[in-house]
Amino acid sequence: MTRANQITSPEVQGAGLIRRAGILAAAGLLALLLSCQSAPPVAVPLPATAQVPQGPQPKPRIALVLGGGAARGFAHVGVIRALEQEKIPIDLIVGTSVGSLIGAIYAADVSSFDLEWTAFQLEKDDLFDFGVMNAITGMGFAKGDKLEAWVKGHIKTTNIENLKLPFAAVATDLNWGSKVVLDSGSVARAIRASAAIPGVFQPVQHQGKILVDGGVVDNIPISVAKAKGADIVIAVDISANVGNANITNLVGVTLQATNIMFALNVEHAKKDADVLIAPTGIGDVGMLDFTQKKRCMQAGIEATQKAMPTIHKVIAAWVGAHSKPAPASP
């Protein structure tokens, strides 16, 4: 080996090592790039999302409870009209006294227009067959035959169980003082019994009992609606102003005593309503004053419109509490 070869050989060897190192580095980088393209993506956990209702939303069974109050019952017509306009569904109607009359008319056709038309035509003489001999020989100033005949002439459905909406009228067992729920049998007879104001109408023999006005024991029968499976109860209170300094005859005494009795049991029962509608400005309308129909209907409309935000809130709360949430994402 020559001296020249001994001097240059290490340089050549160093350059070769550098070249080999560069090739290896390039190959490693290429392999790394290829491995990144073929590697599966890394799962990144997503933040938890709010649960939302799954499937169709449940619907509450809404009951409309209509209290007694004779001529002030025209306010019930306005209430039903406003509820229908706002598309609030009514699944069950329970009524006492005039509440049973208005409720049955609506349950038969489910039309607030027909109800309003019928109510405007209704007059006191259509319902009250007063007679002196009735009071002397019977147990009331009016027999109640006119009332029952009027109902038969205006509600074509004979039996309660065949009405378009589930319906119940509330009466009182005169012998034993118990509440009687009439949810089957004759519509006309049930209304006559439920509206038989003690001392004004004669008691009614029906279903093996002697019955009088349901307001004696429960003038706003919210408990009946809940017992029948109502999820939400909208109750209408048309109680009179109890004060009355213009009592001049036996009928006035009877009606005032009835007003006091009705007002007292309403005060206790109305606390159980989910929504209470109490039309204002009609407390002074006499029980036999049929000249204030329009005023009472308008009061019912206005009171219902005022209560509408509460009604929507109660329905929304029920739906939210009974909706099934969708399963959480993994």
Tab-separated table of C-alpha atoms in Angstrom:
chain	number	residue	atom	x	y	z
A	1	MET	CA	0.000	0.000	0.000
A	2	THR	CA	1.343	3.454	-0.932
A	3	ARG	CA	1.503	6.463	1.361
A	4	ALA	CA	-1.135	8.246	-0.727
A	5	ASN	CA	-3.572	5.432	-0.158
A	6	GLN	CA	-2.900	5.522	3.604
A	7	ILE	CA	-3.715	9.259	3.758
A	8	THR	CA	-6.947	9.314	1.664
A	9	SER	CA	-8.526	6.079	2.808
A	10	PRO	CA	-9.943	7.410	6.125
A	11	GLU	CA	-11.479	10.446	4.376
A	12	VAL	CA	-13.176	8.218	1.869
A	13	GLN	CA	-14.393	6.000	4.629
A	14	GLY	CA	-15.835	8.999	6.585
A	15	ALA	CA	-17.709	10.292	3.584
A	16	GLY	CA	-19.188	6.840	3.063
A	17	LEU	CA	-20.379	6.698	6.634
A	18	ILE	CA	-22.033	10.093	6.297
A	19	ARG	CA	-23.818	9.041	3.121
A	20	ARG	CA	-25.047	5.819	4.738
A	21	ALA	CA	-26.300	7.729	7.786
A	22	GLY	CA	-28.223	10.127	5.528
A	23	ILE	CA	-29.828	7.233	3.650
A	24	LEU	CA	-30.874	5.556	6.891
A	25	ALA	CA	-32.345	8.821	8.234
A	26	ALA	CA	-34.324	9.367	5.034
A	27	ALA	CA	-35.624	5.796	5.132
A	28	GLY	CA	-36.704	6.206	8.770
A	29	LEU	CA	-38.517	9.425	8.007
A	30	LEU	CA	-40.339	7.797	5.078
A	31	ALA	CA	-41.353	4.862	7.236
A	32	LEU	CA	-42.648	7.224	9.897
A	33	LEU	CA	-44.757	9.114	7.354
A	34	LEU	CA	-46.196	5.896	5.961
A	35	SER	CA	-47.061	4.630	9.424
A	36	CYS	CA	-48.910	7.862	10.245
A	37	GLN	CA	-51.097	7.498	7.169
A	38	SER	CA	-52.144	3.908	7.975
A	39	ALA	CA	-52.591	4.261	11.740
A	40	PRO	CA	-56.230	4.399	12.965
A	41	PRO	CA	-57.463	7.790	14.255
A	42	VAL	CA	-57.250	8.375	17.951
A	43	ALA	CA	-60.727	8.610	19.614
A	44	VAL	CA	-61.172	11.953	21.322
A	45	PRO	CA	-63.845	11.961	24.030
A	46	LEU	CA	-66.725	14.345	23.248
A	47	PRO	CA	-68.280	16.569	25.887
A	48	ALA	CA	-71.499	15.253	27.413
A	49	THR	CA	-74.636	16.686	25.820
A	50	ALA	CA	-77.973	17.498	27.459
A	51	GLN	CA	-80.519	14.675	27.365
A	52	VAL	CA	-83.499	15.301	25.107
A	53	PRO	CA	-86.865	13.546	25.022
A	54	GLN	CA	-86.912	10.442	22.843
A	55	GLY	CA	-89.895	9.634	20.648
A	56	PRO	CA	-93.347	11.255	20.830
A	57	GLN	CA	-94.006	13.362	23.891
A	58	PRO	CA	-96.582	12.119	26.418
A	59	LYS	CA	-99.840	14.023	26.767
A	60	PRO	CA	-101.474	14.702	30.129
A	61	ARG	CA	-105.138	13.862	30.704
A	62	ILE	CA	-106.698	17.258	31.333
A	63	ALA	CA	-109.953	17.577	33.260
A	64	LEU	CA	-112.194	20.621	33.297
A	65	VAL	CA	-114.128	20.970	36.552
A	66	LEU	CA	-117.113	23.324	36.443
A	67	GLY	CA	-118.541	24.579	39.715
A	68	GLY	CA	-122.110	25.488	40.604
A	69	GLY	CA	-123.580	28.965	40.697
A	70	ALA	CA	-126.874	28.944	38.737
A	71	ALA	CA	-127.046	31.918	36.329
A	72	ARG	CA	-123.347	32.684	36.825
A	73	GLY	CA	-122.759	29.404	34.989
A	74	PHE	CA	-122.812	31.306	31.703
A	75	ALA	CA	-119.209	32.159	32.594
A	76	HIS	CA	-118.386	28.488	31.975
A	77	VAL	CA	-119.334	29.010	28.329
A	78	GLY	CA	-116.704	31.745	28.008
A	79	VAL	CA	-114.086	29.564	29.705
A	80	ILE	CA	-114.670	26.687	27.291
A	81	ARG	CA	-114.601	29.013	24.305
A	82	ALA	CA	-111.229	30.457	25.336
A	83	LEU	CA	-109.733	27.020	26.016
A	84	GLU	CA	-110.877	25.780	22.620
A	85	GLN	CA	-109.433	28.846	20.879
A	86	GLU	CA	-106.085	28.229	22.577
A	87	LYS	CA	-106.256	24.558	21.566
A	88	ILE	CA	-106.098	23.329	25.158
A	89	PRO	CA	-107.421	19.747	24.982
A	90	ILE	CA	-110.195	18.704	27.366
A	91	ASP	CA	-110.235	14.979	28.082
A	92	LEU	CA	-112.768	14.884	30.916
A	93	ILE	CA	-115.514	17.152	32.275
A	94	VAL	CA	-116.856	17.023	35.818
A	95	GLY	CA	-119.609	19.398	36.855
A	96	THR	CA	-121.798	20.316	39.780
A	97	SER	CA	-125.221	21.946	39.366
A	98	VAL	CA	-125.113	24.406	36.444
A	99	GLY	CA	-121.576	23.156	35.816
A	100	SER	CA	-123.055	19.755	34.986
A	101	LEU	CA	-125.531	21.360	32.572
A	102	ILE	CA	-122.931	23.407	30.665
A	103	GLY	CA	-120.441	20.542	30.792
A	104	ALA	CA	-122.887	18.002	29.364
A	105	ILE	CA	-123.912	20.287	26.496
A	106	TYR	CA	-120.251	20.615	25.509
A	107	ALA	CA	-119.457	16.941	26.062
A	108	ALA	CA	-122.251	16.007	23.654
A	109	ASP	CA	-120.923	17.978	20.650
A	110	VAL	CA	-117.457	19.301	21.633
A	111	SER	CA	-118.189	22.626	19.961
A	112	SER	CA	-117.918	25.915	21.827
A	113	PHE	CA	-119.856	27.626	19.033
A	114	ASP	CA	-122.857	25.311	19.475
A	115	LEU	CA	-122.554	25.640	23.248
A	116	GLU	CA	-122.595	29.426	23.072
A	117	TRP	CA	-125.561	29.450	20.685
A	118	THR	CA	-127.539	27.118	22.942
A	119	ALA	CA	-126.665	29.101	26.063
A	120	PHE	CA	-127.805	32.396	24.542
A	121	GLN	CA	-131.217	30.882	23.846
A	122	LEU	CA	-131.620	29.507	27.367
A	123	GLU	CA	-134.042	31.408	29.589
A	124	LYS	CA	-135.060	31.051	33.217
A	125	ASP	CA	-138.556	29.874	32.283
A	126	ASP	CA	-137.024	26.994	30.309
A	127	LEU	CA	-135.688	25.483	33.522
A	128	PHE	CA	-137.797	26.618	36.470
A	129	ASP	CA	-141.378	25.380	36.760
A	130	PHE	CA	-142.291	27.377	39.863
A	131	GLY	CA	-145.634	26.833	41.517
A	132	VAL	CA	-147.131	27.608	44.919
A	133	MET	CA	-148.567	24.109	45.190
A	134	ASN	CA	-145.122	22.634	44.585
A	135	ALA	CA	-143.887	24.215	47.796
A	136	ILE	CA	-147.024	23.298	49.762
A	137	THR	CA	-147.392	19.688	48.660
A	138	GLY	CA	-143.821	18.927	47.637
A	139	MET	CA	-140.295	19.708	48.770
A	140	GLY	CA	-139.399	22.646	46.566
A	141	PHE	CA	-140.791	25.632	44.674
A	142	ALA	CA	-139.995	23.996	41.306
A	143	LYS	CA	-140.511	20.392	40.326
A	144	GLY	CA	-137.630	20.158	37.871
A	145	ASP	CA	-139.653	18.583	35.062
A	146	LYS	CA	-138.938	21.560	32.797
A	147	LEU	CA	-135.221	21.307	33.381
A	148	GLU	CA	-135.137	17.616	32.516
A	149	ALA	CA	-137.328	18.127	29.436
A	150	TRP	CA	-135.113	20.971	28.206
A	151	VAL	CA	-132.004	18.823	28.516
A	152	LYS	CA	-133.661	15.986	26.593
A	153	GLY	CA	-134.612	18.417	23.847
A	154	HIS	CA	-131.144	19.939	23.467
A	155	ILE	CA	-128.776	17.049	24.212
A	156	LYS	CA	-129.553	14.287	21.749
A	157	THR	CA	-127.277	11.746	23.438
A	158	THR	CA	-129.410	9.878	25.937
A	159	ASN	CA	-126.807	8.243	28.173
A	160	ILE	CA	-123.713	9.725	29.768
A	161	GLU	CA	-121.453	6.889	28.636
A	162	ASN	CA	-122.229	7.728	24.979
A	163	LEU	CA	-121.216	11.392	25.136
A	164	LYS	CA	-118.244	12.401	22.979
A	165	LEU	CA	-116.226	13.390	26.046
A	166	PRO	CA	-116.053	11.480	29.339
A	167	PHE	CA	-118.392	13.255	31.730
A	168	ALA	CA	-119.613	13.064	35.312
A	169	ALA	CA	-122.197	15.053	37.248
A	170	VAL	CA	-122.011	15.359	41.028
A	171	ALA	CA	-125.077	15.218	43.279
A	172	THR	CA	-125.724	14.800	47.004
A	173	ASP	CA	-127.518	11.912	48.706
A	174	LEU	CA	-130.124	13.779	50.759
A	175	ASN	CA	-130.626	10.920	53.210
A	176	TRP	CA	-127.006	10.271	54.069
A	177	GLY	CA	-125.164	13.439	53.046
A	178	SER	CA	-122.712	11.614	50.801
A	179	LYS	CA	-121.354	12.672	47.429
A	180	VAL	CA	-122.813	10.793	44.455
A	181	VAL	CA	-120.934	10.682	41.154
A	182	LEU	CA	-123.244	10.167	38.183
A	183	ASP	CA	-121.156	8.918	35.250
A	184	SER	CA	-123.590	6.548	33.566
A	185	GLY	CA	-127.257	6.396	32.721
A	186	SER	CA	-129.602	9.231	31.751
A	187	VAL	CA	-127.894	12.540	30.979
A	188	ALA	CA	-131.049	14.550	31.636
A	189	ARG	CA	-131.811	12.870	34.943
A	190	ALA	CA	-128.238	13.277	36.163
A	191	ILE	CA	-128.264	17.003	35.413
A	192	ARG	CA	-131.652	17.427	37.058
A	193	ALA	CA	-130.339	15.760	40.198
A	194	SER	CA	-127.034	17.635	40.209
A	195	ALA	CA	-128.836	20.993	39.835
A	196	ALA	CA	-131.641	20.369	42.351
A	197	ILE	CA	-130.922	23.344	44.640
A	198	PRO	CA	-132.404	22.445	48.045
A	199	GLY	CA	-135.606	24.339	48.694
A	200	VAL	CA	-135.780	25.595	45.105
A	201	PHE	CA	-136.081	22.298	43.228
A	202	GLN	CA	-137.673	19.163	44.572
A	203	PRO	CA	-135.242	16.323	45.328
A	204	VAL	CA	-134.799	13.764	42.549
A	205	GLN	CA	-135.195	10.019	42.845
A	206	HIS	CA	-132.434	8.475	40.767
A	207	GLN	CA	-130.420	5.262	40.919
A	208	GLY	CA	-132.137	4.201	44.138
A	209	LYS	CA	-131.308	7.445	45.980
A	210	ILE	CA	-132.963	10.765	46.766
A	211	LEU	CA	-130.622	13.380	45.333
A	212	VAL	CA	-130.163	17.145	45.562
A	213	ASP	CA	-127.621	19.654	44.259
A	214	GLY	CA	-124.039	18.414	44.373
A	215	GLY	CA	-122.915	21.791	45.701
A	216	VAL	CA	-124.216	20.824	49.127
A	217	VAL	CA	-121.155	18.603	49.611
A	218	ASP	CA	-118.789	19.539	46.762
A	219	ASN	CA	-119.440	22.595	44.633
A	220	ILE	CA	-116.145	22.288	42.759
A	221	PRO	CA	-115.485	18.520	42.509
A	222	ILE	CA	-111.759	18.457	41.838
A	223	SER	CA	-111.338	15.243	43.825
A	224	VAL	CA	-113.756	13.456	41.463
A	225	ALA	CA	-111.688	14.458	38.425
A	226	LYS	CA	-108.482	13.214	40.054
A	227	ALA	CA	-110.139	9.949	41.072
A	228	LYS	CA	-111.047	9.479	37.407
A	229	GLY	CA	-107.418	9.687	36.361
A	230	ALA	CA	-106.922	13.362	35.528
A	231	ASP	CA	-103.266	14.412	35.399
A	232	ILE	CA	-104.069	18.125	35.317
A	233	VAL	CA	-107.230	19.737	36.692
A	234	ILE	CA	-108.439	23.118	35.454
A	235	ALA	CA	-111.214	24.195	37.833
A	236	VAL	CA	-113.668	27.060	37.412
A	237	ASP	CA	-115.033	28.786	40.500
A	238	ILE	CA	-118.145	30.930	39.986
A	239	SER	CA	-119.041	31.345	43.649
A	240	ALA	CA	-121.100	34.392	44.559
A	241	ASN	CA	-120.179	37.224	46.873
A	242	VAL	CA	-121.488	35.876	50.168
A	243	GLY	CA	-122.667	39.258	51.446
A	244	ASN	CA	-126.290	40.056	50.574
A	245	ALA	CA	-128.321	42.729	52.355
A	246	ASN	CA	-131.323	42.418	50.029
A	247	ILE	CA	-133.104	39.283	51.217
A	248	THR	CA	-136.861	39.832	51.201
A	249	ASN	CA	-138.614	36.483	50.780
A	250	LEU	CA	-138.372	32.729	51.327
A	251	VAL	CA	-136.696	32.101	47.964
A	252	GLY	CA	-134.094	34.734	48.822
A	253	VAL	CA	-133.437	33.079	52.172
A	254	THR	CA	-133.012	29.696	50.464
A	255	LEU	CA	-130.671	31.018	47.788
A	256	GLN	CA	-128.552	32.967	50.277
A	257	ALA	CA	-128.172	29.912	52.509
A	258	THR	CA	-127.157	27.946	49.424
A	259	ASN	CA	-124.599	30.612	48.439
A	260	ILE	CA	-122.993	30.451	51.870
A	261	MET	CA	-122.884	26.664	51.841
A	262	PHE	CA	-121.390	26.541	48.337
A	263	ALA	CA	-118.782	29.198	49.107
A	264	LEU	CA	-117.550	27.403	52.209
A	265	ASN	CA	-116.910	24.043	50.570
A	266	VAL	CA	-115.345	25.693	47.508
A	267	GLU	CA	-112.848	27.500	49.729
A	268	HIS	CA	-111.593	24.147	50.962
A	269	ALA	CA	-111.668	22.214	47.676
A	270	LYS	CA	-110.190	24.733	45.230
A	271	LYS	CA	-106.719	24.421	46.752
A	272	ASP	CA	-106.314	21.084	44.980
A	273	ALA	CA	-106.721	22.536	41.477
A	274	ASP	CA	-103.656	22.655	39.228
A	275	VAL	CA	-105.117	25.768	37.614
A	276	LEU	CA	-107.980	27.753	39.151
A	277	ILE	CA	-110.021	30.088	36.963
A	278	ALA	CA	-112.221	32.506	38.905
A	279	PRO	CA	-114.074	34.962	36.647
A	280	THR	CA	-114.173	38.367	38.309
A	281	GLY	CA	-116.939	40.912	38.422
A	282	ILE	CA	-119.851	38.456	38.429
A	283	GLY	CA	-120.120	37.678	42.131
A	284	ASP	CA	-123.101	39.996	42.410
A	285	VAL	CA	-125.098	38.237	39.667
A	286	GLY	CA	-128.131	36.629	41.253
A	287	MET	CA	-128.582	32.877	40.943
A	288	LEU	CA	-131.786	33.379	38.953
A	289	ASP	CA	-130.675	36.426	36.946
A	290	PHE	CA	-130.526	35.301	33.328
A	291	THR	CA	-130.183	38.867	32.014
A	292	GLN	CA	-126.389	38.897	32.559
A	293	LYS	CA	-125.425	36.131	30.096
A	294	LYS	CA	-123.083	38.192	27.931
A	295	ARG	CA	-121.383	39.757	30.934
A	296	CYS	CA	-120.768	36.357	32.521
A	297	MET	CA	-119.493	34.815	29.274
A	298	GLN	CA	-117.078	37.685	28.728
A	299	ALA	CA	-115.819	37.368	32.303
A	300	GLY	CA	-115.146	33.685	31.648
A	301	ILE	CA	-113.192	34.463	28.471
A	302	GLU	CA	-111.072	37.136	30.145
A	303	ALA	CA	-110.308	35.023	33.212
A	304	THR	CA	-109.218	32.098	31.033
A	305	GLN	CA	-107.002	34.260	28.849
A	306	LYS	CA	-105.369	35.623	31.990
A	307	ALA	CA	-104.767	32.079	33.243
A	308	MET	CA	-103.368	30.830	29.923
A	309	PRO	CA	-99.643	31.324	30.761
A	310	THR	CA	-100.173	29.257	33.916
A	311	ILE	CA	-102.017	26.562	31.962
A	312	HIS	CA	-99.189	26.273	29.414
A	313	LYS	CA	-96.598	26.231	32.200
A	314	VAL	CA	-98.384	23.431	34.075
A	315	ILE	CA	-98.754	21.341	30.913
A	316	ALA	CA	-95.098	21.864	29.955
A	317	ALA	CA	-93.956	20.897	33.443
A	318	TRP	CA	-95.992	17.697	33.326
A	319	VAL	CA	-94.671	16.773	29.876
A	320	GLY	CA	-91.091	17.445	30.973
A	321	ALA	CA	-91.492	15.299	34.075
A	322	HIS	CA	-92.965	12.376	32.120
A	323	SER	CA	-90.799	12.424	28.980
A	324	LYS	CA	-88.222	9.638	28.497
A	325	PRO	CA	-84.734	11.061	27.900
A	326	ALA	CA	-82.662	9.747	24.994
A	327	PRO	CA	-79.754	7.463	26.009
A	328	ALA	CA	-76.458	9.296	26.515
A	329	SER	CA	-73.887	9.003	23.702
A	330	PRO	CA	-70.945	6.699	24.493
